Coordinates of C-alpha atoms in Angstrom, one line a residue:
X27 CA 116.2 92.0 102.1
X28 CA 116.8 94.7 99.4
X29 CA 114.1 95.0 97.6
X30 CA 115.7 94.0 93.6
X31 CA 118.0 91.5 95.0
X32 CA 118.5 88.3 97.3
X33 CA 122.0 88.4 98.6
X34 CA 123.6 85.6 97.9
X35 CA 123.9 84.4 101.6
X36 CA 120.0 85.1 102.5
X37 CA 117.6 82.3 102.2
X38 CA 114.2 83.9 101.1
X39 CA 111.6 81.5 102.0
X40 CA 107.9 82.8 101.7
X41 CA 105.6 80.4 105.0
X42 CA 102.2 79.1 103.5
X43 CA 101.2 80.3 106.9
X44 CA 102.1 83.9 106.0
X45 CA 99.4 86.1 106.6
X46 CA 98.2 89.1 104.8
X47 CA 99.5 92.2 106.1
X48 CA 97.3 94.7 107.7
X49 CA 97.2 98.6 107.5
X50 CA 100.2 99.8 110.1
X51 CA 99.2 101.6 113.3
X52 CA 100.3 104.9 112.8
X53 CA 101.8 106.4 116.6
X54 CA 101.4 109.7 117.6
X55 CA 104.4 112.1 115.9
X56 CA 107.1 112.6 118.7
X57 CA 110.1 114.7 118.8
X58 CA 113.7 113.0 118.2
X59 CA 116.7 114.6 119.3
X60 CA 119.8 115.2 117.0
X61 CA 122.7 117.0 116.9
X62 CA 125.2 119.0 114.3
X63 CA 124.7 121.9 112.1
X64 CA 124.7 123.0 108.8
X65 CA 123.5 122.2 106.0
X66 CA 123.0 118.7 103.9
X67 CA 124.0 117.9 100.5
X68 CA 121.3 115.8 98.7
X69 CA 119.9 118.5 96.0
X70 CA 121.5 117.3 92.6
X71 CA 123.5 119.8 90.8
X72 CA 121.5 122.7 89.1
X73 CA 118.8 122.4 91.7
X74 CA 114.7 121.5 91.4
X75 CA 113.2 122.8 88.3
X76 CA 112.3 126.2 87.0
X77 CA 108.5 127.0 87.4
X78 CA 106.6 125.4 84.5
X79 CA 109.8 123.5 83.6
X80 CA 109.0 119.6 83.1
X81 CA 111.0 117.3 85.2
X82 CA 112.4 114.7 82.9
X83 CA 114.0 111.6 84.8
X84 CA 116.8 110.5 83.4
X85 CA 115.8 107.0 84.0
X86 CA 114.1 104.5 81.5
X87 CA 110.5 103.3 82.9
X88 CA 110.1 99.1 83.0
X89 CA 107.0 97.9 81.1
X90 CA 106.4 96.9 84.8
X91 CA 106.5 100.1 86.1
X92 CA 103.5 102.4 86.7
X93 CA 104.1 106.1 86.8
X94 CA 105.4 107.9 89.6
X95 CA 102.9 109.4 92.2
X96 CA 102.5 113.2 92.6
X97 CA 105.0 114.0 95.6
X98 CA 102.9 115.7 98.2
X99 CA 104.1 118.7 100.0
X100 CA 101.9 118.3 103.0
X101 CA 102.4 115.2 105.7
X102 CA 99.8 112.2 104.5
X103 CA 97.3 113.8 107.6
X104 CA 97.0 116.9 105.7
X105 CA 98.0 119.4 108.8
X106 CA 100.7 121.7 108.1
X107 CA 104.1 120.9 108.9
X108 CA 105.4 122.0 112.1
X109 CA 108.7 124.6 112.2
X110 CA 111.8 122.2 113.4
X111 CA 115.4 122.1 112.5
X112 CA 114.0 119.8 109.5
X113 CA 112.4 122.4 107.8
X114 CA 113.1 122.9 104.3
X115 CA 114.3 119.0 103.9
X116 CA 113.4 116.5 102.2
X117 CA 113.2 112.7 102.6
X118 CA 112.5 110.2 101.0
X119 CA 111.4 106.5 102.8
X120 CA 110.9 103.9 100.6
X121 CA 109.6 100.5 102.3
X122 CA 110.8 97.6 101.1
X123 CA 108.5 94.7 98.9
X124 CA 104.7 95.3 99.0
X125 CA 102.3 92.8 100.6
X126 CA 100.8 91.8 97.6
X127 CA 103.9 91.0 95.7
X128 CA 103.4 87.3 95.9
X129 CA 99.8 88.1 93.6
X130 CA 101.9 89.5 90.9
X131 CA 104.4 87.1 90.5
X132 CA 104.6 87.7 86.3
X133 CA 104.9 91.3 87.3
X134 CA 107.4 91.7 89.6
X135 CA 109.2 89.1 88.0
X136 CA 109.6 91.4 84.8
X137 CA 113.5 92.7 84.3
X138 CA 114.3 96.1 84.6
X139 CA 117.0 98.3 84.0
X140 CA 119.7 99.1 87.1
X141 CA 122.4 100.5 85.3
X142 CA 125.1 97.5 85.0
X143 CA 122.7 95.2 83.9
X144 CA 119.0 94.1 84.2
X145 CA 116.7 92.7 87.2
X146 CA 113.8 91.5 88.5
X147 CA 111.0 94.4 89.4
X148 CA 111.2 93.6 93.2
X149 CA 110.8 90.4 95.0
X150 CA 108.2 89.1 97.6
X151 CA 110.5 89.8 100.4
X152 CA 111.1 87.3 103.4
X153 CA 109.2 86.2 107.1
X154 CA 109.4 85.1 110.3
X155 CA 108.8 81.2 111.3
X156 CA 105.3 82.7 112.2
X157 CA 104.5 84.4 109.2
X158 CA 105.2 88.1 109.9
X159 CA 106.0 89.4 106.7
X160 CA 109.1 91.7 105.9
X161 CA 106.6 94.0 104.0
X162 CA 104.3 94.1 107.2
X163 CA 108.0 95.6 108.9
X164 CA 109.0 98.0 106.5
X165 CA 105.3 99.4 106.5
X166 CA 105.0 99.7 110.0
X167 CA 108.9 100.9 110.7
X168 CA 108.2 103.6 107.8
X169 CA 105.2 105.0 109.4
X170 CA 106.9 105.4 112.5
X171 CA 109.9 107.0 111.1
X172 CA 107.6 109.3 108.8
X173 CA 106.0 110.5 112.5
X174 CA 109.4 111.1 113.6
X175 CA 110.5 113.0 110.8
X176 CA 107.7 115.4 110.2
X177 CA 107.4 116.0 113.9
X178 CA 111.0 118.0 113.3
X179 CA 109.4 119.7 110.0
X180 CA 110.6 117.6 107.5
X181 CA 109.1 116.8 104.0
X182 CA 108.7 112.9 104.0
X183 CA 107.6 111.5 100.9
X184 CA 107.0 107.5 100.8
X185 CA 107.6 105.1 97.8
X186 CA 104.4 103.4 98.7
X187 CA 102.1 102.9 101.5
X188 CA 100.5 100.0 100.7
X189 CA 98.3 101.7 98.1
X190 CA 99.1 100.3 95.3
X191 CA 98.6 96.2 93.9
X192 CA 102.2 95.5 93.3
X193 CA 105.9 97.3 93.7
X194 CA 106.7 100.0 92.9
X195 CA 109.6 98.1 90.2
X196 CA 113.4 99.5 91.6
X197 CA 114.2 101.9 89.0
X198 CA 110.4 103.4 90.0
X199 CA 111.8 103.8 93.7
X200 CA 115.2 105.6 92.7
X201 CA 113.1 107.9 90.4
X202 CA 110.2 108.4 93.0
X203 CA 113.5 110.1 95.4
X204 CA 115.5 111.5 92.6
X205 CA 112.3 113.4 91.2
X206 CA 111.5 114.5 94.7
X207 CA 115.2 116.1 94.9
X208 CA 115.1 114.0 98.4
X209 CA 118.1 115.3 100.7
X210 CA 118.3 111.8 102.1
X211 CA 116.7 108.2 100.8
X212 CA 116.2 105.5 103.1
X213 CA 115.0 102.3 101.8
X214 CA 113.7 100.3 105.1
X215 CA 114.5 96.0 105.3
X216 CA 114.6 93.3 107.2
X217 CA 116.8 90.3 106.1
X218 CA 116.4 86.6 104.9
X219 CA 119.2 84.8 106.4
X220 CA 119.9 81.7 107.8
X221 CA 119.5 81.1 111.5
X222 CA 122.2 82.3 113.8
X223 CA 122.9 85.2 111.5
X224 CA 121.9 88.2 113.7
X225 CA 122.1 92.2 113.8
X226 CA 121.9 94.9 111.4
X227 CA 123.4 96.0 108.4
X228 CA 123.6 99.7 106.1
X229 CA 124.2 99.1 102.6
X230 CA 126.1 101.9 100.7
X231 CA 125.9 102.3 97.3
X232 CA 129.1 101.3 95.6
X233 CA 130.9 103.6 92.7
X234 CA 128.8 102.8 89.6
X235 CA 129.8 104.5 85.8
X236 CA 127.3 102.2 83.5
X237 CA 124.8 102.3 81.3
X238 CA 122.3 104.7 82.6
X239 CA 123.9 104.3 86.4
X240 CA 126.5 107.4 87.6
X241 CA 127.0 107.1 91.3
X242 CA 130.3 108.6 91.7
X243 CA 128.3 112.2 93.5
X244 CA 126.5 110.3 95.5
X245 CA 129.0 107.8 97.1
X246 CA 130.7 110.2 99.3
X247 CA 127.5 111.4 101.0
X248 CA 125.5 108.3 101.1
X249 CA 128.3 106.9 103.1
X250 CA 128.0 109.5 106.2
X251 CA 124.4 109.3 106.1
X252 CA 125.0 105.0 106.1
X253 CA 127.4 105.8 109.3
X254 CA 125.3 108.2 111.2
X255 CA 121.9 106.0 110.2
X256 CA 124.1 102.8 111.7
X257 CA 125.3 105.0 115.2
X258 CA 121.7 106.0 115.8
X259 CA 120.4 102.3 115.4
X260 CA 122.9 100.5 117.9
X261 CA 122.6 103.4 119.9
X262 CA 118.7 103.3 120.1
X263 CA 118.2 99.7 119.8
X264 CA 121.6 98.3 121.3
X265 CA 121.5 95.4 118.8
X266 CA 125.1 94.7 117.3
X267 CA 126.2 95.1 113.4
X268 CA 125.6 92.2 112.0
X269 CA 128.0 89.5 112.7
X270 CA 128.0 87.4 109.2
X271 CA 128.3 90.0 106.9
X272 CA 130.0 93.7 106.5
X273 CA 132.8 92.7 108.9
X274 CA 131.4 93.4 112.4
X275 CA 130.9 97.1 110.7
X276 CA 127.3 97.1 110.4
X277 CA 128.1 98.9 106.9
X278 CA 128.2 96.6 103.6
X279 CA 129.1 97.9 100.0
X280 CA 127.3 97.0 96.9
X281 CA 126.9 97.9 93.2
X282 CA 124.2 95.1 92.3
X283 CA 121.2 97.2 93.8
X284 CA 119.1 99.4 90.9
X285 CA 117.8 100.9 94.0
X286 CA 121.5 102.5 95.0
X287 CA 122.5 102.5 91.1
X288 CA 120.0 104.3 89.4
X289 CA 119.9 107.0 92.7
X290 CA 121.0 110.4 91.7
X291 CA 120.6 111.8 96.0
X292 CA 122.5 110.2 98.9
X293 CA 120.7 106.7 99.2
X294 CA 121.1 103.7 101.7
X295 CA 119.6 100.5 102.6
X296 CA 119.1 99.4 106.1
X297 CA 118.5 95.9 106.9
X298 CA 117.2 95.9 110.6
X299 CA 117.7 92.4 111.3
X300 CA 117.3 88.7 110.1
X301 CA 114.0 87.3 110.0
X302 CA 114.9 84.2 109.9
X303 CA 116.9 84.1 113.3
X304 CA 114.6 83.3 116.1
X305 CA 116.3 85.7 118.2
X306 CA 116.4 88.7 116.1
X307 CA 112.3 87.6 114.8
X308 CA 111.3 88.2 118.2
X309 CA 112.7 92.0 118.2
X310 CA 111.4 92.8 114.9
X311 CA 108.0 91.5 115.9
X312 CA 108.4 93.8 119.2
X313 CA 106.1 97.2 118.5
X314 CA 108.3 98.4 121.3
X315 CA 111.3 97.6 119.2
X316 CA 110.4 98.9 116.4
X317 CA 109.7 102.4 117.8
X318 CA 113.3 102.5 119.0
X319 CA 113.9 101.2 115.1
X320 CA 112.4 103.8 114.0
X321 CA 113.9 106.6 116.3
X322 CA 117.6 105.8 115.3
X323 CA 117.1 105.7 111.7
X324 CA 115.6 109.0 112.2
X325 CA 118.1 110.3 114.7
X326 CA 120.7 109.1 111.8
X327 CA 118.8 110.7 109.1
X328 CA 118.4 114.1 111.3
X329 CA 122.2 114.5 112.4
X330 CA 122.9 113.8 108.5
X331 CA 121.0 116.8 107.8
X332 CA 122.0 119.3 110.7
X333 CA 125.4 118.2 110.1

């Protein structure tokens, strides 16, 4: 589920039997294919800062906010970046909830700032019947898609990686991609609905003019990278778009998100199923699966880029 927000249909139920989640197996870095050319559009206007120039975001911190992480320019291994039709890119993968959420409940329940109006930090996120959390998911789909993505030379900087004892708040995870100047931001989910409720969804940010929340440059371009990211997953997965909300689309609009609101890059949310469907639970719990997950968000995110 989006990580500032329950929708309003989901159901978010967090099993005593949930267990804590464990450090995701990282696979071995494979190539993806993609197609298209030229280049992407996710630098904001005016470009990365001049050297010895200080980066102000335009954002106001939450008291519940810790400060951003230095953005690395090297994969999380250290080795050097192979030379792929990636190179030169940036993106940005921001998993959704943290497993220790639910140990920080006066934190994460702080409000924060998402442009139209205020929120909670993040929420706990949901699980399975068995207890296979939604933060466990996002880690171990993020990892794999990181793989994918430097394995084609691209820059992949992660929100979190389970380093860290609660979040990061949402305005932290829009600032973590616009201070990164990310050419594409994916923010990785699973959903909370009820049972029977099956498939994916993308959610695209929604025009927002408020407070400190301008998405009108980013609509446009978040919406191909939504519609490539949704191709690549029902091509690569063959589940369907979800069938209970974005109208058999796979592709769902919203302006209630801080994550999409406060994002000054191309930004989208991908919820890769319902957790609470017992049909869709046993795919997300599939390692297999979530390779292929994994593969056609990146195969989205790559023909986004060389488009």
């Amino acid at each position: 589920m989006p990580d500032d927000d329950s929708p309003a249909h989901a159901s978010c139920p967090t099993p005593a039997r949930r267990r804590s989640v464990t450090a995701a197996a990282v696979l071995a870095a494979v190539c993806l294919t993609a197609t298209g050319c030229g280049p992407g559009g996710g630098t904001p206007q005016g470009g990365p800062p001049a050297a010895g120039s200080t980066s102000a975001s335009p954002r106001e911190s939450s008291p519940a906010s810790s400060p951003s992480p230095a953005l690395p320019s090297a994969p999380a291994s250290g080795k050097r970046l192979p030379r792929g039709p990636l190179t030169g890119r940036t993106v940005v993968i921001d998993p959704g909830h943290n497993p220790r959420n639910r140990e920080h409940t006066r934190e994460i329940n702080a409000q924060v700032d998402v442009g139209n109006g205020r929120k909670e930090c993040d929420t706990t996120g949901t699980a399975t019947e068995s207890g296979y959390t939604e933060a466990e998911f996002t880690l171990d789909v993020s990892h794999r898609l990181r793989n994918l993505l430097e394995a084609e030379g691209a820059r992949v900087v992660l929100t979190h990686d389970d380093d860290r004892p609660f979040g990061p708040c949402v305005d932290e995870r829009a600032r973590i991609g616009n201070e990164a100047y990310a050419d594409a931001v994916v923010s990785v989910h699973a959903d909370g609905s009820a049972a029977g409720n099956r498939g994916f969804h993308v959610i695209l940010p929604a025009t927002v003019r408020d407070g400190g929340a301008d998405t009108s440059k980013i609509v446009s371009p978040s919406r191909d990278l939504g519609e490539r990211i949704a191709g690549g997953f029902r091509r690569t997965t063959g589940s369907a778009p979800s069938n209970y909300i974005g109208g058999n689309t796979g592709l769902d609009t919203r302006d209630d998100l801080g994550g999409l609101n406060l994002s000054t890059v191309p930004k989208v949310f991908i919820e890769c199923g319902n957790m609470r469907d017992p049909e869709d639970a046993a795919l997300l719990m599939s390692a297999d699966w979530r390779q292929r997950a994994a593969t056609g968000v990146a195969d989205g995110i790559g023909r986004y880029l060389k488009r």
